[in-house]
Short mmCIF file of C-alpha atoms in Angstrom, two decimals:
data_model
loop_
_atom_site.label_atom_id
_atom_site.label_comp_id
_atom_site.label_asym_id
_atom_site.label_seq_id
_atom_site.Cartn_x
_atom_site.Cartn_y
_atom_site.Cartn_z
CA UNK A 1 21.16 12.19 -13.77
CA UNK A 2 20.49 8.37 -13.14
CA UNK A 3 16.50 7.12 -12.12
CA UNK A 4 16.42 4.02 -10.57
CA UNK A 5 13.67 1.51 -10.69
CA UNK A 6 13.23 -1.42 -8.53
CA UNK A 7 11.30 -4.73 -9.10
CA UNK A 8 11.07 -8.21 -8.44
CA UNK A 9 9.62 -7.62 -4.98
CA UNK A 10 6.49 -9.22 -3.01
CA UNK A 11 5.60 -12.08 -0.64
CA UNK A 12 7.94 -15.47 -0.23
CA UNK A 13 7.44 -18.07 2.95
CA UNK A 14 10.31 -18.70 4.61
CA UNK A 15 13.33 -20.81 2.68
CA UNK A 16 12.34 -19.37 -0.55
CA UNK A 17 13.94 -17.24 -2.93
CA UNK A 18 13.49 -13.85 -4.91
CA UNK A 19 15.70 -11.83 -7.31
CA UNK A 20 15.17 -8.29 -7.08
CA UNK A 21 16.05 -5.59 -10.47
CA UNK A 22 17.27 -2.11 -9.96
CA UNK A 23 17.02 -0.75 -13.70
CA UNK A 24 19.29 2.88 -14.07
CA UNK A 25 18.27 5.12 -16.90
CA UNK A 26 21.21 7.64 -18.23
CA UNK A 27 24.37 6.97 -19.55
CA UNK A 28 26.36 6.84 -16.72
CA UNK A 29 24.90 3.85 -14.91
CA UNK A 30 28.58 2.33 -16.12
CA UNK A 31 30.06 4.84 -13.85
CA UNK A 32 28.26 4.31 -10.87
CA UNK A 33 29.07 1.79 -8.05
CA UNK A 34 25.79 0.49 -6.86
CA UNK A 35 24.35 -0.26 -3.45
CA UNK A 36 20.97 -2.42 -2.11
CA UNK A 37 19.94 -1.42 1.09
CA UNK A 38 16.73 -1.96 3.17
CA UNK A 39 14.45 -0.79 5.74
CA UNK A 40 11.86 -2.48 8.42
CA UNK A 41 9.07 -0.68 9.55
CA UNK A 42 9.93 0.93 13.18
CA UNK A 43 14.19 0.39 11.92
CA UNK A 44 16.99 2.43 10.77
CA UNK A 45 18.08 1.79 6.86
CA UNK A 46 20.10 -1.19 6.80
CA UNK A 47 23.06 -1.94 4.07
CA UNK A 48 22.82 -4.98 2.31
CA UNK A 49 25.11 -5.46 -0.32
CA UNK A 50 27.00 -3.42 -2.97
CA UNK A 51 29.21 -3.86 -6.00
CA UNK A 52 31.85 -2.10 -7.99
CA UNK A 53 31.40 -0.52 -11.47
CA UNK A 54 32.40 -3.26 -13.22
CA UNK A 55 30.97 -5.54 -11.13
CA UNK A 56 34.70 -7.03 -10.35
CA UNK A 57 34.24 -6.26 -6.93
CA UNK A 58 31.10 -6.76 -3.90
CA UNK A 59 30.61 -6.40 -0.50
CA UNK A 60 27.76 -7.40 1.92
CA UNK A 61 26.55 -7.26 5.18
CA UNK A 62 27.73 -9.92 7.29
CA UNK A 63 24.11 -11.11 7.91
CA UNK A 64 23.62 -11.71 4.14
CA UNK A 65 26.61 -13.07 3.24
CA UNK A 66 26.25 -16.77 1.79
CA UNK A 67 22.55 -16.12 1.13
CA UNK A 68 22.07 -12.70 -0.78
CA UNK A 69 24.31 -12.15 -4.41
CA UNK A 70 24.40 -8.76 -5.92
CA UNK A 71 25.53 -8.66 -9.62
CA UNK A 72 25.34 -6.40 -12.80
CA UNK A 73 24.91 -6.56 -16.23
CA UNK A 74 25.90 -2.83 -17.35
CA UNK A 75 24.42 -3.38 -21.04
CA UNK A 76 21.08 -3.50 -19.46
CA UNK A 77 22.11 -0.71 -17.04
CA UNK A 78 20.76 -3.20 -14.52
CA UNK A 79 21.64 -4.27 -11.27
CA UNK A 80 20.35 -7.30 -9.28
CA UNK A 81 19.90 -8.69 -5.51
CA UNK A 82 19.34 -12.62 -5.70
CA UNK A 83 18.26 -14.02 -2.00
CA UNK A 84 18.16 -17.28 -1.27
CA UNK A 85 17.28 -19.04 2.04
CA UNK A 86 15.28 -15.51 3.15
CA UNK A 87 13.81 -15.27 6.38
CA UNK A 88 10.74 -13.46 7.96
CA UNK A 89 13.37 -11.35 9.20
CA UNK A 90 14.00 -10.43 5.97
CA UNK A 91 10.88 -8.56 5.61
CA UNK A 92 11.43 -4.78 4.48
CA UNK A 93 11.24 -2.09 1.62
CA UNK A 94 14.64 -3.11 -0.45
CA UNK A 95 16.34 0.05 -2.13
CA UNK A 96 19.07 0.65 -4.66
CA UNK A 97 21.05 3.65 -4.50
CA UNK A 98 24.06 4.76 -7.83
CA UNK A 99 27.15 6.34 -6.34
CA UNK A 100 28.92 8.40 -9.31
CA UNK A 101 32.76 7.59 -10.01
CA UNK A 102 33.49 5.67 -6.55
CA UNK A 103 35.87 2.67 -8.07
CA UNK A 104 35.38 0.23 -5.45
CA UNK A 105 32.39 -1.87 -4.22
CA UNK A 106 29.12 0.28 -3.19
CA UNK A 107 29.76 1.36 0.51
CA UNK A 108 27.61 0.76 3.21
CA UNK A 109 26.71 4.11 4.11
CA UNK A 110 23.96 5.75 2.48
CA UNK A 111 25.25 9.66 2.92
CA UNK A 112 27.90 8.65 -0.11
CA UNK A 113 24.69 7.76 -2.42
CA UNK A 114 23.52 10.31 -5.25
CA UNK A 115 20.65 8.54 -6.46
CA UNK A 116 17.96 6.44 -4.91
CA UNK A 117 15.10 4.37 -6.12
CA UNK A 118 11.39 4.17 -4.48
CA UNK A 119 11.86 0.84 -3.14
CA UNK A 120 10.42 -2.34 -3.44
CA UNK A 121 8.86 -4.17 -0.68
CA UNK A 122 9.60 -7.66 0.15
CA UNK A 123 7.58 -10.00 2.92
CA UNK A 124 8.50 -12.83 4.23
CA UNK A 125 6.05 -15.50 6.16
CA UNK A 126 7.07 -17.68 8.61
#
């Protein structure tokens, strides 16, 4: 069983920059390829990013590509969503989701996920 726990969220203006944490507990966070996704009021959940157990490998969205990083740092059973250059756009509930024993980078759809954090939201002003 992994619990996820999301933080780092709340309101930016436009241009600026916030680093979201996902914090796993268990023991087999290590295991896990991990995804962030979002979701927009009124909008289908969106894939953002995800990243491989070891953090060797990512993937994003094409739309946050250059401007979000994910990363890891599986001795704090933590993973992370840095955003940079964020738009009002931007603006939605950001949620990570552990996928056990997939090797690759986390996938972009959500069915493959077996855990899921509440969410954290994020706002951006114009």
């Amino acid at each position: 069983q992994v619990q996820l726990v999301e933080s780092g969220g709340g309101l930016v203006q436009a241009g600026g920059s916030l680093r979201l944490s996902c914090a796993a507990s268990g023991r087999t966070f290590s295991s896990c390829a991990m995804g962030w996704f979002r979701q927009a009021p009124g909008k289908e959940r969106e894939f953002v990013a995800g990243i491989s157990r070891s953090g060797g490998s990512t993937n994003y969205a094409d739309s946050m590509k250059g401007r979000f990083t994910i990363s890891r740092d599986n001795a704090k059973n933590t993973v992370y969503l840095q955003m940079n250059s964020l738009k009002p756009e931007d603006t939605a509930v950001y949620t990570c989701a552990a996928e056990r024993g997939y090797l690759g980078a986390g996938r972009a759809s959500p069915q493959v996920y077996d855990y899921w954090g509440q969410g954290t939201q994020v706002t951006v002003s114009s």
